[in-house]
Short mmCIF file of C-alpha atoms and ligand atoms in Angstrom, two decimals:
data_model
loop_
_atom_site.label_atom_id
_atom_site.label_comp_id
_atom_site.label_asym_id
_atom_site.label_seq_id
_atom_site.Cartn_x
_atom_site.Cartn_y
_atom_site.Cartn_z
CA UNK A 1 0.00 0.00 0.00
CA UNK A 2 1.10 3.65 -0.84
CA UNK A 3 2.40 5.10 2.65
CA UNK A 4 1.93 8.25 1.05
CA UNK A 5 -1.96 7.88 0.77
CA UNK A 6 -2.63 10.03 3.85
CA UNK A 7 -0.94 12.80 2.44
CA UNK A 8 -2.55 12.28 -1.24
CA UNK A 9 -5.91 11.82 0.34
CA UNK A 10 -5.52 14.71 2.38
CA UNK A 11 -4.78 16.84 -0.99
CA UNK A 12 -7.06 15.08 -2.84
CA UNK A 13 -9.79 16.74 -0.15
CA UNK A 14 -8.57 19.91 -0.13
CA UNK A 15 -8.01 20.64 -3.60
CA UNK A 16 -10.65 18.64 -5.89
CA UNK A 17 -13.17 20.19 -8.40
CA UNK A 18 -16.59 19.84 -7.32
CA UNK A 19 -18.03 17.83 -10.03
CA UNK A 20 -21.49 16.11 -10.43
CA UNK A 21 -20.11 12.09 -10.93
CA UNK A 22 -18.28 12.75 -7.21
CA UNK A 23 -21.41 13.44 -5.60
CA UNK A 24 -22.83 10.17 -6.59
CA UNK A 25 -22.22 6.26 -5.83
CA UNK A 26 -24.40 5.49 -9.31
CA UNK A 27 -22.46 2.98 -11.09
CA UNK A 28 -24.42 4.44 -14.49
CA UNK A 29 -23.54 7.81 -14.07
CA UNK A 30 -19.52 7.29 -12.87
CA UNK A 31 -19.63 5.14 -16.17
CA UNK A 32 -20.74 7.66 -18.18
CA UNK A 33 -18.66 10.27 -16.74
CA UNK A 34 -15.91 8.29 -17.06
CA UNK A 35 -16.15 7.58 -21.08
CA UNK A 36 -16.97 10.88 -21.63
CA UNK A 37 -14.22 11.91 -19.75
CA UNK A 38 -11.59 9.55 -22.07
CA UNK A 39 -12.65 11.95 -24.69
CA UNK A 40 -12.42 15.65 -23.38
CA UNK A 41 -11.28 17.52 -20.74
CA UNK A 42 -13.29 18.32 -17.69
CA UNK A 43 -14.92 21.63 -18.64
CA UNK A 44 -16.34 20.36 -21.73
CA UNK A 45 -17.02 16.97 -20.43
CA UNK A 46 -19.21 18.65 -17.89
CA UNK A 47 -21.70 19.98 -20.13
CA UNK A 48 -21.45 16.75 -22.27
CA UNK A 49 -22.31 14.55 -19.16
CA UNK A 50 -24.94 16.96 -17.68
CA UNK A 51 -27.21 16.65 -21.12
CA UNK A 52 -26.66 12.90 -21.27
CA UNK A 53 -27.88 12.10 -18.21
CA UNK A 54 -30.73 14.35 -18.24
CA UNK A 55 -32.03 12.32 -21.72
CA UNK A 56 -30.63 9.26 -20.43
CA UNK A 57 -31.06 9.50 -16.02
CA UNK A 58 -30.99 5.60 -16.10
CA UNK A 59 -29.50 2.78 -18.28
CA UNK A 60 -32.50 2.18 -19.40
CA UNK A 61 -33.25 5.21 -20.52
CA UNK A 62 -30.06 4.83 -22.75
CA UNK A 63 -31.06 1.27 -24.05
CA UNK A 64 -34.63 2.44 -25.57
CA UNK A 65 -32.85 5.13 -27.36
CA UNK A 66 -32.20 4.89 -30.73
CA UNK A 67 -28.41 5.11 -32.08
CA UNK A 68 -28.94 8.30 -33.98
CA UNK A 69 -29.96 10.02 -31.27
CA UNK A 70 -27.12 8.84 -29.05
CA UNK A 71 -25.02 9.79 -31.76
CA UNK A 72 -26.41 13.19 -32.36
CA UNK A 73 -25.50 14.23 -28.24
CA UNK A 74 -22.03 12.35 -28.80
CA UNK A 75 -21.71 14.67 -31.59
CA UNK A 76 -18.26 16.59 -31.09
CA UNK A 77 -17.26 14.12 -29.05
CA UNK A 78 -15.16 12.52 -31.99
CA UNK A 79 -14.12 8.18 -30.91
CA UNK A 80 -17.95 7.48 -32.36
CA UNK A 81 -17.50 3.95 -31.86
CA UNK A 82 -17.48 4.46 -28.05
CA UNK A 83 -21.04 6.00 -28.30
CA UNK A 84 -21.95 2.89 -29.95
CA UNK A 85 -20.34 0.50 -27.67
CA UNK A 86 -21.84 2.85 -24.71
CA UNK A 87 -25.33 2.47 -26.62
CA UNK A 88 -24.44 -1.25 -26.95
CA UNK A 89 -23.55 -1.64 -23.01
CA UNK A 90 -26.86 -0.13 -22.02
CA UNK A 91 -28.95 -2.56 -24.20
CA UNK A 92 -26.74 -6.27 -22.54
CA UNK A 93 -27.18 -4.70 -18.94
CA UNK A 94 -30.79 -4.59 -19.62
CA UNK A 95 -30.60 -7.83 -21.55
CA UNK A 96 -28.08 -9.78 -19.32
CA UNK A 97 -28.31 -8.21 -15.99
CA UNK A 98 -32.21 -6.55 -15.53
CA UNK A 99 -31.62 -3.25 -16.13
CA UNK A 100 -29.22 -2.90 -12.86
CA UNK A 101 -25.65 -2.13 -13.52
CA UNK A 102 -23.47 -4.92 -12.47
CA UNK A 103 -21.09 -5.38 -10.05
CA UNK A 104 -18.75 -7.81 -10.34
CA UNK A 105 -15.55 -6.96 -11.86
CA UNK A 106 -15.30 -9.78 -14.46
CA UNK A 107 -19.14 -9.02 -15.40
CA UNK A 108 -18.38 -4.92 -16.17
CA UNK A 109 -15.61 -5.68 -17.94
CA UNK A 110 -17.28 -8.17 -20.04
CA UNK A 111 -19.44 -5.29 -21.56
CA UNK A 112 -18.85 -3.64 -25.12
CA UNK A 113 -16.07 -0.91 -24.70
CA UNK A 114 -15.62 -0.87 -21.11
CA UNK A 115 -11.74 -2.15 -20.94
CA UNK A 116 -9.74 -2.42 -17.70
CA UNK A 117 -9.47 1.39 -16.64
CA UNK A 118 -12.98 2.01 -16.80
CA UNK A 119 -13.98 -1.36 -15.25
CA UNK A 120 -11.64 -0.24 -12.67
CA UNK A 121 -12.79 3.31 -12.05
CA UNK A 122 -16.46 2.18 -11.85
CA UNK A 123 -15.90 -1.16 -9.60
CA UNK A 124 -13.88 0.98 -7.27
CA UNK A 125 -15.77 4.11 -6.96
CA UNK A 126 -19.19 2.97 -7.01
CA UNK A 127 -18.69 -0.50 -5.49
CA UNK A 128 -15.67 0.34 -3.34
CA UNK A 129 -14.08 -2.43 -4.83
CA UNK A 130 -10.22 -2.39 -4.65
CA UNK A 131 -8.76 -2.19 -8.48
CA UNK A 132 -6.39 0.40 -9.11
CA UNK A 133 -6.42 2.57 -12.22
CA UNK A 134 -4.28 3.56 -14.82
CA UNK A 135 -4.43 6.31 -16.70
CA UNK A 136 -2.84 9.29 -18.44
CA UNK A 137 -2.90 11.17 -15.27
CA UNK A 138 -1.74 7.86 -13.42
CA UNK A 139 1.06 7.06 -15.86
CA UNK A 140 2.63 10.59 -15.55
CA UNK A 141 2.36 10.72 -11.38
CA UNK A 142 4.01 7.46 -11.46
CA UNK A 143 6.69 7.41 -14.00
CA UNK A 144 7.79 10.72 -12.17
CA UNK A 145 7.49 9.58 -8.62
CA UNK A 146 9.91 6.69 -9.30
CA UNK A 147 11.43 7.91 -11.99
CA UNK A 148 10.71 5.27 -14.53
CA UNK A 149 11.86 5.49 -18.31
CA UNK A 150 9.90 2.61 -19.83
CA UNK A 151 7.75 3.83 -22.18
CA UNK A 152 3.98 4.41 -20.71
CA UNK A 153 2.42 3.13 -24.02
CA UNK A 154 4.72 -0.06 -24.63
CA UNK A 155 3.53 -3.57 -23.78
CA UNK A 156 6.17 -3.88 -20.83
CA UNK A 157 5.25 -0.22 -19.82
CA UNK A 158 1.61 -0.84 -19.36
CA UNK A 159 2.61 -4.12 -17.31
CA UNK A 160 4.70 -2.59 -14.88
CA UNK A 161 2.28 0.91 -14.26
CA UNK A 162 -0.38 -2.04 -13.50
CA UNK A 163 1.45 -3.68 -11.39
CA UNK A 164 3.13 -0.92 -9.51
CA UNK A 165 -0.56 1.15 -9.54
CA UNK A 166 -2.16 -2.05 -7.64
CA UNK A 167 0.77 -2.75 -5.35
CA UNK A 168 0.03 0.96 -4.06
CA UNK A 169 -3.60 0.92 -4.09
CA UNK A 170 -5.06 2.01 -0.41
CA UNK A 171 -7.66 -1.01 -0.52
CA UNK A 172 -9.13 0.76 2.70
CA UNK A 173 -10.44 3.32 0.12
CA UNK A 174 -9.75 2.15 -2.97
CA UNK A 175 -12.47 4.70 -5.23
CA UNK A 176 -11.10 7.90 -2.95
CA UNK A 177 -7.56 6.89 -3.12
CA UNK A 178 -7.97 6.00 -7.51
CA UNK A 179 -9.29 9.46 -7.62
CA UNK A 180 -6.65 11.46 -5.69
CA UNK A 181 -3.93 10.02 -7.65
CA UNK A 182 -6.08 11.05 -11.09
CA UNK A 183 -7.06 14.60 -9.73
CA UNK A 184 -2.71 14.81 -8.60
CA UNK A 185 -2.22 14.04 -12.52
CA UNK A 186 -4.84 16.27 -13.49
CA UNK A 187 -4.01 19.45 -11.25
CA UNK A 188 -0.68 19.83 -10.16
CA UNK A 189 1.57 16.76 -11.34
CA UNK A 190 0.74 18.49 -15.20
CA UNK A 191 2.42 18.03 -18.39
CA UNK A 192 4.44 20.91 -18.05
CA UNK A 193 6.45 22.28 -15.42
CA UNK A 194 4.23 21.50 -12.20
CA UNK A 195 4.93 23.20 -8.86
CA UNK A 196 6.71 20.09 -7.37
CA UNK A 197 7.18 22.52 -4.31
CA UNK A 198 3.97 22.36 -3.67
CA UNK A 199 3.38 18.88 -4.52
CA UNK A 200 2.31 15.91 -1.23
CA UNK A 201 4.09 13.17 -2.77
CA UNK A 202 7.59 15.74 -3.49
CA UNK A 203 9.15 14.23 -0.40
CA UNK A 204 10.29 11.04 -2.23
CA UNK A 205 9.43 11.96 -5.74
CA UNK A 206 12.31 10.53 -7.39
CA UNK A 207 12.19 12.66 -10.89
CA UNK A 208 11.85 15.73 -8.63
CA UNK A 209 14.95 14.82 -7.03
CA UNK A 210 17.01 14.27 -10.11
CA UNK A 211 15.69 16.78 -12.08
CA UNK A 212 13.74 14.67 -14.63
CA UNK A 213 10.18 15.68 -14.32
CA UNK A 214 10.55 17.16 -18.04
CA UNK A 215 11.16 14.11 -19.52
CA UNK A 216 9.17 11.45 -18.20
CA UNK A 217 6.78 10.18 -18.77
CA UNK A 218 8.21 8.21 -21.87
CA UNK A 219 6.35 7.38 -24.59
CA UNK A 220 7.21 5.44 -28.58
CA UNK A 221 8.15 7.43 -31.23
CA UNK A 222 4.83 8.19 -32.79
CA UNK A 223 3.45 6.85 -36.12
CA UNK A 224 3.44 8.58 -39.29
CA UNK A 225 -0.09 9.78 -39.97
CA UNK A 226 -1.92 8.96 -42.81
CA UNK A 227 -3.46 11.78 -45.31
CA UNK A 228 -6.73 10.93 -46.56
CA UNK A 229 -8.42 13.59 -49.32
CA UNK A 230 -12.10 13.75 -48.80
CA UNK A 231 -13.86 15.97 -51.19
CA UNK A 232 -17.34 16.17 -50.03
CA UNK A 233 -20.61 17.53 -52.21
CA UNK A 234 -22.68 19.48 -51.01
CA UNK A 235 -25.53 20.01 -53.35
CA UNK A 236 -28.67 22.34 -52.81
CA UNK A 237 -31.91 21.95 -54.75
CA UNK A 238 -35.12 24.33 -53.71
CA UNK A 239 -34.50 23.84 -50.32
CA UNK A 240 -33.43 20.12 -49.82
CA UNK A 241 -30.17 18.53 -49.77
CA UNK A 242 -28.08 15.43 -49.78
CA UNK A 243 -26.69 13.06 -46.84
CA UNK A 244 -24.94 9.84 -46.86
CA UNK A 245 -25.06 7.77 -43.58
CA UNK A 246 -21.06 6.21 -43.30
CA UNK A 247 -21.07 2.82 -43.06
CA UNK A 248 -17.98 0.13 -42.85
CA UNK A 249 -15.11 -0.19 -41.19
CA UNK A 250 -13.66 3.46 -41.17
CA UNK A 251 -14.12 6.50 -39.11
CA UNK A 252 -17.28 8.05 -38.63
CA UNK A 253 -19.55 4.73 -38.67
CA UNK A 254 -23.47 6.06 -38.49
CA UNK A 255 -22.78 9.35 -38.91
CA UNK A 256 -24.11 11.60 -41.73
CA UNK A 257 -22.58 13.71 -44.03
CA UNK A 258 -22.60 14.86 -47.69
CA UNK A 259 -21.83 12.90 -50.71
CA UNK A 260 -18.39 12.21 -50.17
CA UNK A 261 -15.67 11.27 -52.58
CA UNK A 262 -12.38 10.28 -51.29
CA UNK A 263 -9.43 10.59 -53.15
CA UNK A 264 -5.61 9.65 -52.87
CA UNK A 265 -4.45 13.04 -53.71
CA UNK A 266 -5.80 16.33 -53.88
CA UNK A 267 -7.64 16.99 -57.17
CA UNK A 268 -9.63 19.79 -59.04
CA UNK A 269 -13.56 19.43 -59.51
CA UNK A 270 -12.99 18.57 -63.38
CA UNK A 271 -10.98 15.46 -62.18
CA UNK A 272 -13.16 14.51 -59.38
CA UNK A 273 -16.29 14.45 -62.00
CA UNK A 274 -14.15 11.89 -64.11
CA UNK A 275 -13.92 9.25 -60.75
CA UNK A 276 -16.19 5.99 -60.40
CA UNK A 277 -17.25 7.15 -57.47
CA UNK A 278 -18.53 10.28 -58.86
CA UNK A 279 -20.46 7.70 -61.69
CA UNK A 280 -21.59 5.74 -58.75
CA UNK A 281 -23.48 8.49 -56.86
CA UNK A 282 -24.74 10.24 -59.64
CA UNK A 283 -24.77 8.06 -62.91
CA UNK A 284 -25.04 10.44 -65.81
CA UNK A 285 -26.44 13.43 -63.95
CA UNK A 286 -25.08 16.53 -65.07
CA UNK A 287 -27.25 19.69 -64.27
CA UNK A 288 -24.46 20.94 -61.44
CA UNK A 289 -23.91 24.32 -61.05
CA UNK A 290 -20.75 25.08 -59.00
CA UNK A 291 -20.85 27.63 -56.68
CA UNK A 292 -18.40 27.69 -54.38
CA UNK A 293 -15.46 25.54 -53.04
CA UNK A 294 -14.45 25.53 -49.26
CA UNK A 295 -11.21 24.28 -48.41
CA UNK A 296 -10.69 23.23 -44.80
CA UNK A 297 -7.44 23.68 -42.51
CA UNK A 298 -6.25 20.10 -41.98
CA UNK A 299 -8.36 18.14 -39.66
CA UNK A 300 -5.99 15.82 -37.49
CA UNK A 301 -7.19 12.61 -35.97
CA UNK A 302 -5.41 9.68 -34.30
CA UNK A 303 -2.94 8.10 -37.22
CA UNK A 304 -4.67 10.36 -39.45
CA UNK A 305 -4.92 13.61 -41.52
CA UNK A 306 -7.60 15.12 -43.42
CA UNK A 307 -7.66 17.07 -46.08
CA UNK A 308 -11.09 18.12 -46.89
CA UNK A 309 -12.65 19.71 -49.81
CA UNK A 310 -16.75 20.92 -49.22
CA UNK A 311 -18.19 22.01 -52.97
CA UNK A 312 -21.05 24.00 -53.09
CA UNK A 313 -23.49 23.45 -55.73
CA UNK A 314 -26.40 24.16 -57.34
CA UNK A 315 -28.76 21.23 -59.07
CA UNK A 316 -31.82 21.37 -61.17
CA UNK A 317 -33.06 18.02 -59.44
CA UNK A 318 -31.73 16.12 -56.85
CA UNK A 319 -29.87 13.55 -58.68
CA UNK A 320 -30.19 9.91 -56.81
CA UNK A 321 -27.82 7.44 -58.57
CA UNK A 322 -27.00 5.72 -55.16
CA UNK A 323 -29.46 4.32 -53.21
CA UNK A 324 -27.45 5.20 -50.00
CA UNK A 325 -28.43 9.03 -50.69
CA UNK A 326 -30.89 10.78 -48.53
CA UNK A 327 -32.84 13.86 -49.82
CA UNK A 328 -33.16 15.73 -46.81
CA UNK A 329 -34.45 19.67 -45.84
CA UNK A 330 -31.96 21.82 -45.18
CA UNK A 331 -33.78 22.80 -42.03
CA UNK A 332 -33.46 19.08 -40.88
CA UNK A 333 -29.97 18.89 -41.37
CA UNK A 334 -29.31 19.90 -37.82
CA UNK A 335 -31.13 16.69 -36.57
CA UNK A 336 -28.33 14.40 -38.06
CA UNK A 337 -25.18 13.36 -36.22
CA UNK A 338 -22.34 14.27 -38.28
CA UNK A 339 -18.66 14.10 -37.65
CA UNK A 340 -16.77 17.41 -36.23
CA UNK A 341 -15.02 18.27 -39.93
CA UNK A 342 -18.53 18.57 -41.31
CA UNK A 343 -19.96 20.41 -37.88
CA UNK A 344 -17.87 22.86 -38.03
CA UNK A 345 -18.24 23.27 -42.02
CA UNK A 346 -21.76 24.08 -41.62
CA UNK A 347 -21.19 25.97 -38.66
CA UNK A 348 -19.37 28.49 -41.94
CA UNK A 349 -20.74 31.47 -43.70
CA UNK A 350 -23.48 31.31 -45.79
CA UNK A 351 -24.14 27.61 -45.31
S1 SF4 B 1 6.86 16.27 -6.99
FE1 SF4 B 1 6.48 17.12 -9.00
S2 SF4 B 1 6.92 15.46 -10.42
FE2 SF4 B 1 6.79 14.55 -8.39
S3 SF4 B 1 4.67 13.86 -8.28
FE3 SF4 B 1 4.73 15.93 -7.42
S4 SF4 B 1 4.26 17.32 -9.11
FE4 SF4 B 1 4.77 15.32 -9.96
#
């Protein structure tokens, strides 16, 4: 056990933000908060977590909803596929377990998306169970504290941050002690130069005392991101438009957006007109006017760059080649999920 845990405990009292998932032992709502929380920071996450569980106050309430509509309050979110499995987890606790969150360790973790740290988080802060977490927060307190150099996000790494994590655990208060450690990482053992002076665990914080809090943690050289060219169409006829719902194995699954055609380079709207694709979604149609074309700053995602393209034209009929194509009212645009490139297109002059 950590023999510091008085002292982090102590901290952990004095210093932590007041937020809605503290005040409650609900293992439904520290599960939401917690996913939510994997995908934004606390301020935004806040107002994320607040709307959900107004819509959706139990997990049944999330089960009877329909994915769009989960989607659609993910929507900015970005990781769509852990709205799904979130949507997913709702509908086999009501299936497998009655509608009441479980509690055994083995049995949360055996639902869709919810891997070790979250299993942990809940089991230990609704449940009082003792599993330690690991996190980003977690990694950096510890790699600092004793100074480690393995790399946080290498097979070995994660090993030994598990290990260590659970060999410190206060199992006495395993759900207050997971969260002082996380609110440390979050508030003053930060990325960049924390006030170790002021730290609880500086007595004994071996980076501290060699003067290598800069440089750990240590993480892999990072991958070489992909560039994807997405040139999307975005056609208006009296009022309506067009919307494709993604499907496959890609980003974006079940969310909407406009005709899209991807290429492997960036090309002009004469040579996009000449692609299959282009023949696929529109077959001969060829009353386009083109009005406009909106290039976008680079939109970065995990592995991944794109470069999008939204063209702005004019049709004398809504051409409907592919059968995927919805013809929907502008003014019912806002009522479809779509991904943040596309949100923050429309969110553009004159769209
Ligand atoms: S002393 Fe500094 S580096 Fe060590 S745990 Fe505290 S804030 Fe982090």
């Amino acid at each position: 056990m950590d023999t510091a845990s008085g002292r982090l405990v102590a901290w952990y009292e004095a210093h932590r933000r007041a937020l809605p998932w503290r005040e409650t032992r609900d293992a439904y709502r520290i599960w939401i908060s917690e996913v939510i929380l994997q995908q934004t920071r606390v301020a935004q996450g806040l107002d994320y977590y607040l709307r959900f569980t107004a819509r959706f106050p139990d997990v049944r309430a999330l089960a009877a909803a329909s994915e769009d509509e989960v989607l659609k309050l993910w929507q900015g979110l970005g990781y769509y596929s852990r709205a799904r499995s979130l949507h997913a987890a709702a509908r086999e606790v009501v299936a497998r377990f009655g509608g009441v969150f479980p509690e055994r360790y083995e049995d949360v973790r055996s639902l869709p998306g919810i891997g070790e740290y979250t299993a942990a988080a809940v089991c230990s802060i609704a449940y009082g169970q003792p599993h330690a977490v690991v996190d980003g927060n977690v990694y950096r307190v510890l790699s600092r504290r004793f100074d480690l150099d393995v790399p946080v996000d290498s097979a070995p790494g994660r090993k030994l941050f598990a290990e260590l994590a659970a060999s410190l655990l206060d199992t006495t208060r395993p759900g207050l002690y997971n969260q002082a450690v996380m609110e440390l990482g979050a508030l003053q053992c930060v990325p960049r130069s924390p006030d170790c002076a002021a730290c609880p665990l500086s007595d004994g914080c071996l980076a501290y005392a060699r003067g290598t809090v800069a440089e750990r943690p240590v993480k892999r050289p990072r991958r070489e991101s992909v560039r994807r060219y997405f040139n999307y169409l975005h056609i208006r006829c009296g009022g309506r438009t067009l919307i494709v719902r993604r499907s496959g194995r890609d980003i974006w699954r079940g969310l909407y957006e406009f005709p899209l055609v991807e290429t492997t380079e960036a090309v002009d709207f004469a040579a996009l007109q000449r692609t299959e694709r282009w023949r696929e979604l529109f077959g001969d149609f060829s009353g386009f006017r083109l009005l406009d074309r909106v290039g976008m700053p680079p939109h970065v995602l995990s592995h991944r760059v794109i470069h999008a393209v939204f063209y702005r034209l004019e049709a004398d009929g809504l051409p409907a080649g592919d059968p995927g194509l919805l013809a929907v009212s502008e003014a019912e645009l806002d009522d479809y999920a779509v991904s943040r490139l596309t949100q923050v297109y429309l969110e553009g002059p004159d769209r």
